[in-house]
Short mmCIF file of C-alpha atoms in Angstrom, two decimals:
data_model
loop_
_atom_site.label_atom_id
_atom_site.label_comp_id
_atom_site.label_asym_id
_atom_site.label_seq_id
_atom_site.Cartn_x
_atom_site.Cartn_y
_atom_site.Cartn_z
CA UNK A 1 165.31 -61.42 -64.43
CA UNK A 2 161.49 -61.83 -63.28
CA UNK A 3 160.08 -64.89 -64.99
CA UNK A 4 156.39 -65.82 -66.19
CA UNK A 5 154.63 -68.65 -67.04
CA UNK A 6 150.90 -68.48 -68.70
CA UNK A 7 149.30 -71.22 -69.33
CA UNK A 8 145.96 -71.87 -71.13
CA UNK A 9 144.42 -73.73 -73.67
CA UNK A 10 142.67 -70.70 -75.18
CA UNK A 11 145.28 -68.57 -77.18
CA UNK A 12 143.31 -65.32 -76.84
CA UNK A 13 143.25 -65.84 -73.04
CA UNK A 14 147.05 -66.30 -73.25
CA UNK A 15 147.79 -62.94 -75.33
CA UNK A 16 145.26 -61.16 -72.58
CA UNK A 17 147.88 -61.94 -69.74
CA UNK A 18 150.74 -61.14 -72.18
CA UNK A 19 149.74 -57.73 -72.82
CA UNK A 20 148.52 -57.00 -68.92
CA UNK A 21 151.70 -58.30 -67.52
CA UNK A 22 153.60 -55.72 -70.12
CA UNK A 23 151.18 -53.31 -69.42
CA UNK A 24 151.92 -53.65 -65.61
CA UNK A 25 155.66 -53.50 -65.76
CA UNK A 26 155.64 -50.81 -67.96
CA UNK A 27 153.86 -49.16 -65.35
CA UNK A 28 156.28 -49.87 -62.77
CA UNK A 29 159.18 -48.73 -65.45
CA UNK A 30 160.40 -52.14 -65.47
CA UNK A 31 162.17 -52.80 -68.97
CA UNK A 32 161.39 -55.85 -71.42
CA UNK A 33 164.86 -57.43 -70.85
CA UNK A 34 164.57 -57.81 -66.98
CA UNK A 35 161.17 -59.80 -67.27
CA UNK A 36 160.48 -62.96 -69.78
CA UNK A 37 157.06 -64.53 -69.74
CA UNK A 38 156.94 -67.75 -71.55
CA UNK A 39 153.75 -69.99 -72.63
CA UNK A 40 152.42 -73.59 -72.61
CA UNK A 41 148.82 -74.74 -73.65
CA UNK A 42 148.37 -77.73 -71.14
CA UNK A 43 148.86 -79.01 -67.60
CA UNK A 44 151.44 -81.25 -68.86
CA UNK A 45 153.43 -78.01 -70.65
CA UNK A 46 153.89 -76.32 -67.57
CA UNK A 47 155.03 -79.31 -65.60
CA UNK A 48 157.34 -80.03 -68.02
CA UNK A 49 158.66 -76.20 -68.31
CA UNK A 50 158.71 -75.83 -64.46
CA UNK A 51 160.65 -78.45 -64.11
CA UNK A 52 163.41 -77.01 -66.44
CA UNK A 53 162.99 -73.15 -65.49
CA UNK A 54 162.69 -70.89 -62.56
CA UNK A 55 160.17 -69.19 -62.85
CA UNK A 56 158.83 -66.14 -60.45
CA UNK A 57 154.84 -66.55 -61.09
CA UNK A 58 152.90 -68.83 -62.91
CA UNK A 59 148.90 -68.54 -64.41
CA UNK A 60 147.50 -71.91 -64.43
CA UNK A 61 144.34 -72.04 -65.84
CA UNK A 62 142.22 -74.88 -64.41
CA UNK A 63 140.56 -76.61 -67.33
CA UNK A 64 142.40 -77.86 -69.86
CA UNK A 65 143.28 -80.99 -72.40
CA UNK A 66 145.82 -83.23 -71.60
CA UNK A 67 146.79 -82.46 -67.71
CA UNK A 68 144.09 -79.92 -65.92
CA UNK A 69 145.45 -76.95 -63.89
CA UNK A 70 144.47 -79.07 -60.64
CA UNK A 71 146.84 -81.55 -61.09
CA UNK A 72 149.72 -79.86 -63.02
CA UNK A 73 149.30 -77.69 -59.60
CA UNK A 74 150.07 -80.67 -57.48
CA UNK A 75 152.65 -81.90 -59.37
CA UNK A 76 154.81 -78.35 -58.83
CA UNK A 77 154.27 -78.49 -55.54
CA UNK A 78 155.71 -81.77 -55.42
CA UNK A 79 158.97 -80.47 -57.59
CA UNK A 80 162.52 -80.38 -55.83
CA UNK A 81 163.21 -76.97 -57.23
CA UNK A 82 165.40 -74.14 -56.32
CA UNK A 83 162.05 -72.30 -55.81
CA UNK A 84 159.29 -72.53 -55.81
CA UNK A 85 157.07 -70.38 -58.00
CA UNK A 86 153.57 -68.09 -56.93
CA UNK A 87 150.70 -70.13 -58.85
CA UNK A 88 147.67 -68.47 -59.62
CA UNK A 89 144.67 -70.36 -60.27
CA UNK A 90 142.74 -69.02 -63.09
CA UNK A 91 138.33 -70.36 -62.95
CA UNK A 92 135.27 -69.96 -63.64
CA UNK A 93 134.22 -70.55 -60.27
CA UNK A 94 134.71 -68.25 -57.21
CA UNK A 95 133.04 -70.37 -54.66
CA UNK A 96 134.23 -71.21 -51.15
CA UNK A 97 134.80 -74.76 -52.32
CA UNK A 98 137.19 -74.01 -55.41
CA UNK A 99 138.99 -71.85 -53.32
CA UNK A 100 139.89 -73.97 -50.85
CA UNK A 101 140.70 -76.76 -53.05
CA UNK A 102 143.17 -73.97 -54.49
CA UNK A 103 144.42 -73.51 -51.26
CA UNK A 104 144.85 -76.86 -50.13
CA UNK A 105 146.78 -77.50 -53.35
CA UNK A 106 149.21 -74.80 -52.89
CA UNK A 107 148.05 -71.89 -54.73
CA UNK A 108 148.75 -68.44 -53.87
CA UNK A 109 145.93 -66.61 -55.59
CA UNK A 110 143.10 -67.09 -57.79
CA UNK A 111 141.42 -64.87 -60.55
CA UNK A 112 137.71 -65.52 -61.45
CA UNK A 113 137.09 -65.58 -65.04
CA UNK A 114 136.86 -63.23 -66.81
CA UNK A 115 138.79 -61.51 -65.16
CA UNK A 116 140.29 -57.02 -66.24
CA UNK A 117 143.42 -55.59 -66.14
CA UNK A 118 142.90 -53.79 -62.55
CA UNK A 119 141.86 -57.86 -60.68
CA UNK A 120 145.82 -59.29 -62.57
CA UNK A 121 148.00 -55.53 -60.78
CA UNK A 122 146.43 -56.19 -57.31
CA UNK A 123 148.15 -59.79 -57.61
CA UNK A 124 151.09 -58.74 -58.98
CA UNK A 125 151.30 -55.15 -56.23
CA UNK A 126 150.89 -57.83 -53.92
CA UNK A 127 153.63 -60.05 -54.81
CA UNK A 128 156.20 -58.40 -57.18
CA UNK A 129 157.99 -56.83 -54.09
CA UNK A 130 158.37 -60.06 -52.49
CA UNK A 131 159.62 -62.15 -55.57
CA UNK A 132 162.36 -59.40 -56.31
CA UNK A 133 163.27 -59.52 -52.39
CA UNK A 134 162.51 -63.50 -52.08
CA UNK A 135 160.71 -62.72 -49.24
CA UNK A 136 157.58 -65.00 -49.73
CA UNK A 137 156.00 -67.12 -47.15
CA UNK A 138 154.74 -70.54 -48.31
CA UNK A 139 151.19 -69.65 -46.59
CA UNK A 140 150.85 -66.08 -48.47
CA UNK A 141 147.82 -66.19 -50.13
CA UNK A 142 145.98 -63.59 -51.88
CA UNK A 143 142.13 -63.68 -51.22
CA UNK A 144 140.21 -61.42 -52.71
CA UNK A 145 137.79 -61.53 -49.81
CA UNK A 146 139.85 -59.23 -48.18
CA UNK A 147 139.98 -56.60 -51.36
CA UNK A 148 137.77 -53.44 -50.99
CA UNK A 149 134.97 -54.01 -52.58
CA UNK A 150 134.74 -50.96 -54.81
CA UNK A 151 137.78 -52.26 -56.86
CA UNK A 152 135.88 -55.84 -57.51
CA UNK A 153 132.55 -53.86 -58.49
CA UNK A 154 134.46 -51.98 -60.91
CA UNK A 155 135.97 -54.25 -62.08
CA UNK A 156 133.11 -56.41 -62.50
CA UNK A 157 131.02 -53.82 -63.81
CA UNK A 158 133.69 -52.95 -66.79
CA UNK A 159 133.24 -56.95 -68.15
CA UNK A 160 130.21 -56.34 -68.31
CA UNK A 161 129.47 -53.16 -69.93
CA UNK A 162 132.19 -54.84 -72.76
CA UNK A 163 130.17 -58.18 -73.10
CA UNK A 164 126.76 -56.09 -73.62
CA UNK A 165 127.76 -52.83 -75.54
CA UNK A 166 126.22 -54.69 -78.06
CA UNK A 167 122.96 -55.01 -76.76
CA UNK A 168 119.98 -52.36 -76.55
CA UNK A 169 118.88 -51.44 -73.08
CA UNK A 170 115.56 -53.12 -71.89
CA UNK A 171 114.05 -53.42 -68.55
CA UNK A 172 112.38 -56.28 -67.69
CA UNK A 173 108.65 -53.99 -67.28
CA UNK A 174 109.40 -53.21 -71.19
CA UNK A 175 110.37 -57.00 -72.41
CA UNK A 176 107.29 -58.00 -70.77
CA UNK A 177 104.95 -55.22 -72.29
CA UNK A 178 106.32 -56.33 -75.63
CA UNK A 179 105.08 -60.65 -75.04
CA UNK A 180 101.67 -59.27 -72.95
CA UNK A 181 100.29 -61.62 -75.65
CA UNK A 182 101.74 -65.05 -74.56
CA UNK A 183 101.62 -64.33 -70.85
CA UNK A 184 99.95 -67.42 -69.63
CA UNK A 185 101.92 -69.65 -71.83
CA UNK A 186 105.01 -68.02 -70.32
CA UNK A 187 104.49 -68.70 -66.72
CA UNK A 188 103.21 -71.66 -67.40
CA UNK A 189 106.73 -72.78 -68.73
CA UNK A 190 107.97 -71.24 -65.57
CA UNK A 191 106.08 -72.89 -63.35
CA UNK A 192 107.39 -76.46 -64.94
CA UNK A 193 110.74 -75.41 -64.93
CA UNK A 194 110.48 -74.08 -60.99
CA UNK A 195 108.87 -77.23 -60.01
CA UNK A 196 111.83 -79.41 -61.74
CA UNK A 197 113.94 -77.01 -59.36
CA UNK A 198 112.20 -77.58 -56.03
CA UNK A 199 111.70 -81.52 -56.65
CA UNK A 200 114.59 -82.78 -58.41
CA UNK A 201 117.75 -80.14 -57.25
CA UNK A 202 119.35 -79.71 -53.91
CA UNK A 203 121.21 -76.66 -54.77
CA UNK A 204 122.79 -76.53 -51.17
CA UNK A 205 125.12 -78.81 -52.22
CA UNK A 206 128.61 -78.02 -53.68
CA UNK A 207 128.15 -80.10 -56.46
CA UNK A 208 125.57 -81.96 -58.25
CA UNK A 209 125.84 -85.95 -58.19
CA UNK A 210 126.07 -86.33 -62.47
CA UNK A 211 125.98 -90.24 -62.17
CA UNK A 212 122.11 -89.45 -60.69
CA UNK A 213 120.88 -86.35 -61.99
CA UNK A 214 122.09 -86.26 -65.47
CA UNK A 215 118.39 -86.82 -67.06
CA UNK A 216 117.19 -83.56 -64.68
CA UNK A 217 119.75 -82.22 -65.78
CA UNK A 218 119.54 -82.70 -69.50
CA UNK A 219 115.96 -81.37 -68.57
CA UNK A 220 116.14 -78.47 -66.95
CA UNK A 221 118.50 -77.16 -70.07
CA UNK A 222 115.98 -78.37 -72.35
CA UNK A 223 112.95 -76.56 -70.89
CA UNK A 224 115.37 -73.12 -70.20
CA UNK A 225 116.25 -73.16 -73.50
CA UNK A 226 112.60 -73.52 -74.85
CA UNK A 227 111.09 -70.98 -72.49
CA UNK A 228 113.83 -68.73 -74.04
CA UNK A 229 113.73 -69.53 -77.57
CA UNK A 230 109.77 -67.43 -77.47
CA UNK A 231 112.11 -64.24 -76.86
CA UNK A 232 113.98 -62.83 -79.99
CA UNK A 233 116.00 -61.00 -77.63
CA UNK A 234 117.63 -63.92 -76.27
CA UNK A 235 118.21 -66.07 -79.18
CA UNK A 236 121.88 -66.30 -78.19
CA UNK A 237 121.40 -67.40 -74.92
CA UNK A 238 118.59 -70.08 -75.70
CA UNK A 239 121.54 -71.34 -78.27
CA UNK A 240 124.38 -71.34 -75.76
CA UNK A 241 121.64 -73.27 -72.97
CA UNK A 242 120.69 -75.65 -75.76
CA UNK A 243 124.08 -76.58 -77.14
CA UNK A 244 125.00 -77.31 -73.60
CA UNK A 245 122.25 -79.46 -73.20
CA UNK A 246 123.29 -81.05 -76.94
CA UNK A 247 127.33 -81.89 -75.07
CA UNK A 248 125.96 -83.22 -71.82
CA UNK A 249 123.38 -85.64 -73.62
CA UNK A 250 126.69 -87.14 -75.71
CA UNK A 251 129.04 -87.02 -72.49
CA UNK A 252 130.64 -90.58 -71.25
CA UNK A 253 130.58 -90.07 -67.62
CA UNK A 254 132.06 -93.74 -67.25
CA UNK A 255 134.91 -92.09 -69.11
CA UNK A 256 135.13 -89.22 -66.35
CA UNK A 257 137.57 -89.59 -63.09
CA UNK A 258 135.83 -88.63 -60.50
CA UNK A 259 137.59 -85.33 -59.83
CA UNK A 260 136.47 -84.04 -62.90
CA UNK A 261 132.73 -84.97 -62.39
CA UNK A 262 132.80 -83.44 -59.39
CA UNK A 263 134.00 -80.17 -61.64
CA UNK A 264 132.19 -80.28 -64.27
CA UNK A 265 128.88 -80.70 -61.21
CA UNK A 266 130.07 -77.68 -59.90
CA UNK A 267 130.08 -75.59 -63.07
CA UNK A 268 126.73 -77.11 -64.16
CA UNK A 269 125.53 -76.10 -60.78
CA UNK A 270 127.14 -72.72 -61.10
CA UNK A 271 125.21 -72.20 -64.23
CA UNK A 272 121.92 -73.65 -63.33
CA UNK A 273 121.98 -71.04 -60.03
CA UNK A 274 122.87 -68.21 -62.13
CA UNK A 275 119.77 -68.65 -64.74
CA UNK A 276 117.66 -69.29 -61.38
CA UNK A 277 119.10 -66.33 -60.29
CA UNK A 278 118.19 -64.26 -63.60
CA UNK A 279 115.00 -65.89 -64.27
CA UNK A 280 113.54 -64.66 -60.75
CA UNK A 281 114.81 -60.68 -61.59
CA UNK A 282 113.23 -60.70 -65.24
CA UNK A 283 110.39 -62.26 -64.62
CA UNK A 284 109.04 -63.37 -61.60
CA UNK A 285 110.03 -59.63 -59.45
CA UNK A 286 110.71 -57.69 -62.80
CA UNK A 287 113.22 -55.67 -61.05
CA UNK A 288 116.04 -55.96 -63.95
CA UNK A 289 116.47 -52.51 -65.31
CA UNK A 290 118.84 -54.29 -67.93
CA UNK A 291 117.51 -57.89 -68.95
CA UNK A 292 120.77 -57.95 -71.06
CA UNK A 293 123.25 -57.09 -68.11
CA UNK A 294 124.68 -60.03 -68.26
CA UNK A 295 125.81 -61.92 -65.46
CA UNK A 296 129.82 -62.81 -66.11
CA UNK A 297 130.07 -65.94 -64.29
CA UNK A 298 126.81 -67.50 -66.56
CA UNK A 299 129.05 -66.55 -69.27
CA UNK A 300 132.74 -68.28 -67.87
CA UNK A 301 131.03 -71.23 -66.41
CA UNK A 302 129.24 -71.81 -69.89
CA UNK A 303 132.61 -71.74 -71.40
CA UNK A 304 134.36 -74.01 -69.03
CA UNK A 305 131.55 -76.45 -69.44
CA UNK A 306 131.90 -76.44 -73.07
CA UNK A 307 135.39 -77.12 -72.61
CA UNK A 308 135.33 -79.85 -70.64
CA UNK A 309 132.81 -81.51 -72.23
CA UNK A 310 134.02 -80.87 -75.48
#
């Protein structure tokens, strides 16, 4: 018997690794009553299951309430067990940084949210084998650094497509065309918000210090979200930038361990490079041929912001 354990505060993200973990060993022609795959919604779940059960491979998301995937990964690690267990890290962030905190902590792999079906069967080709055969080393870690890089375009490109079949195509030469009319008002905006950029951030850093920058912070969201709310087109972006703005203004960082500020200054920083990022293709070298090709890590780190703050 192979056993799972997923673990995440967000059901839907929970039935996602259900159904690709039956998918896969229905692939492999592995029937339901040789595999089990059990749940938990918190850090504090999973310690308490691991602790009872043997399982084969566990998901661990990395924020959530109660006990966050960081710690409820230290505290396996630290288990007297009759094995232990491949963790895979599940974030938002696929930095250097992350990773090796990952690493450090004992992981074996980590998936970038979100993540497709073809990123969870690499893991699980590169591990299954060795669970069935206990044959794992305790260093064996899966980096994804080492994958061919056609299968993490793909995959990448697949999100996506999904996150904007909604959208109409439009290049950044045609969103432009369409606001000829406010042109100076527009770079004007982006002038203020590139000059918060160059004298208040130092985006070379892995984090950003919250207990100093919160006001530029709060700022920079404010004046993103403002410059974006001239555009119909991105109404639901200036509303996802503002509402984050809205949670960081009402946040208690006294209240905050310092572990998690230095999180939650990662994903800010994550998100604040991303709209940098975007801002320069759409507007400043108009090179997007899709202003709504959305990039997926804005969208995760949003979300893991949101729920952290939250």
């Amino acid at each position: 018997m192979i056993n799972f354990l997923v673990v995440d505060d967000v059901v839907a993200n929970v039935e996602i690794l259900e159904l690709i973990i039956d998918d896969y060993m229905e692939d492999k022609n592995i029937d339901d009553d040789n595999y089990k795959i059990v749940t938990a919604k918190n850090g504090q779940e999973a310690v308490n299951l691991a602790g009872s059960n043997n399982f084969d491979m566990i998901f661990l998301d990395i924020m959530m309430p109660v006990m966050n995937g960081f710690d409820a990964l230290n505290h396996v690690r630290k288990m007297k067990i009759e094995r232990q267990p491949i963790i895979v890290m599940a974030t938002a962030l696929g930095d250097a940084v992350t990773k090796e905190k990952e690493k450090k902590g004992g992981a074996n792999a980590y998936v970038v949210k979100p993540f497709g079906e073809k990123t969870i069967f690499m893991i699980m080709d590169h591990y299954l084998g060795k669970i069935i055969d206990h044959s794992i080393q305790d260093d064996d870690f899966f980096d994804f650094d080492d994958m061919d890089e056609d299968h993490a375009i793909d995959n990448q490109k697949v999100i996506m497509e999904e996150f904007n079949k909604s959208h109409k195509k439009l290049s950044s030469e045609d969103l432009l065309n369409e606001y000829d009319y406010l042109k100076d008002e527009l770079y004007m905006d982006l002038e203020d918000i590139d000059c918060l950029i160059m004298n208040q951030f130092n985006l070379e850093e892995d984090t950003l210090d919250l207990d100093f920058m919160l006001k530029d912070i709060k700022e920079f969201f404010r004046l993103m979200s403002s410059f974006l709310y001239q555009f119909s087109e991105f109404e639901e972006l200036s509303k996802a930038i503002s509402s984050i703005e809205e949670l960081i203004s009402e946040v208690d960082l006294e209240s905050l361990n310092e572990d998690d500020k230095e999180l939650l200054g990662m994903y800010i920083k994550a998100i604040i490079m991303d709209l940098v990022d975007w801002k320069e293709h759409v507007f400043i070298k108009q090179d997007a041929g899709d202003v709504f090709y959305a990039n997926a890590s804005l969208l995760s780190s949003y979300i893991e912001v949101k729920k952290l703050l939250e």
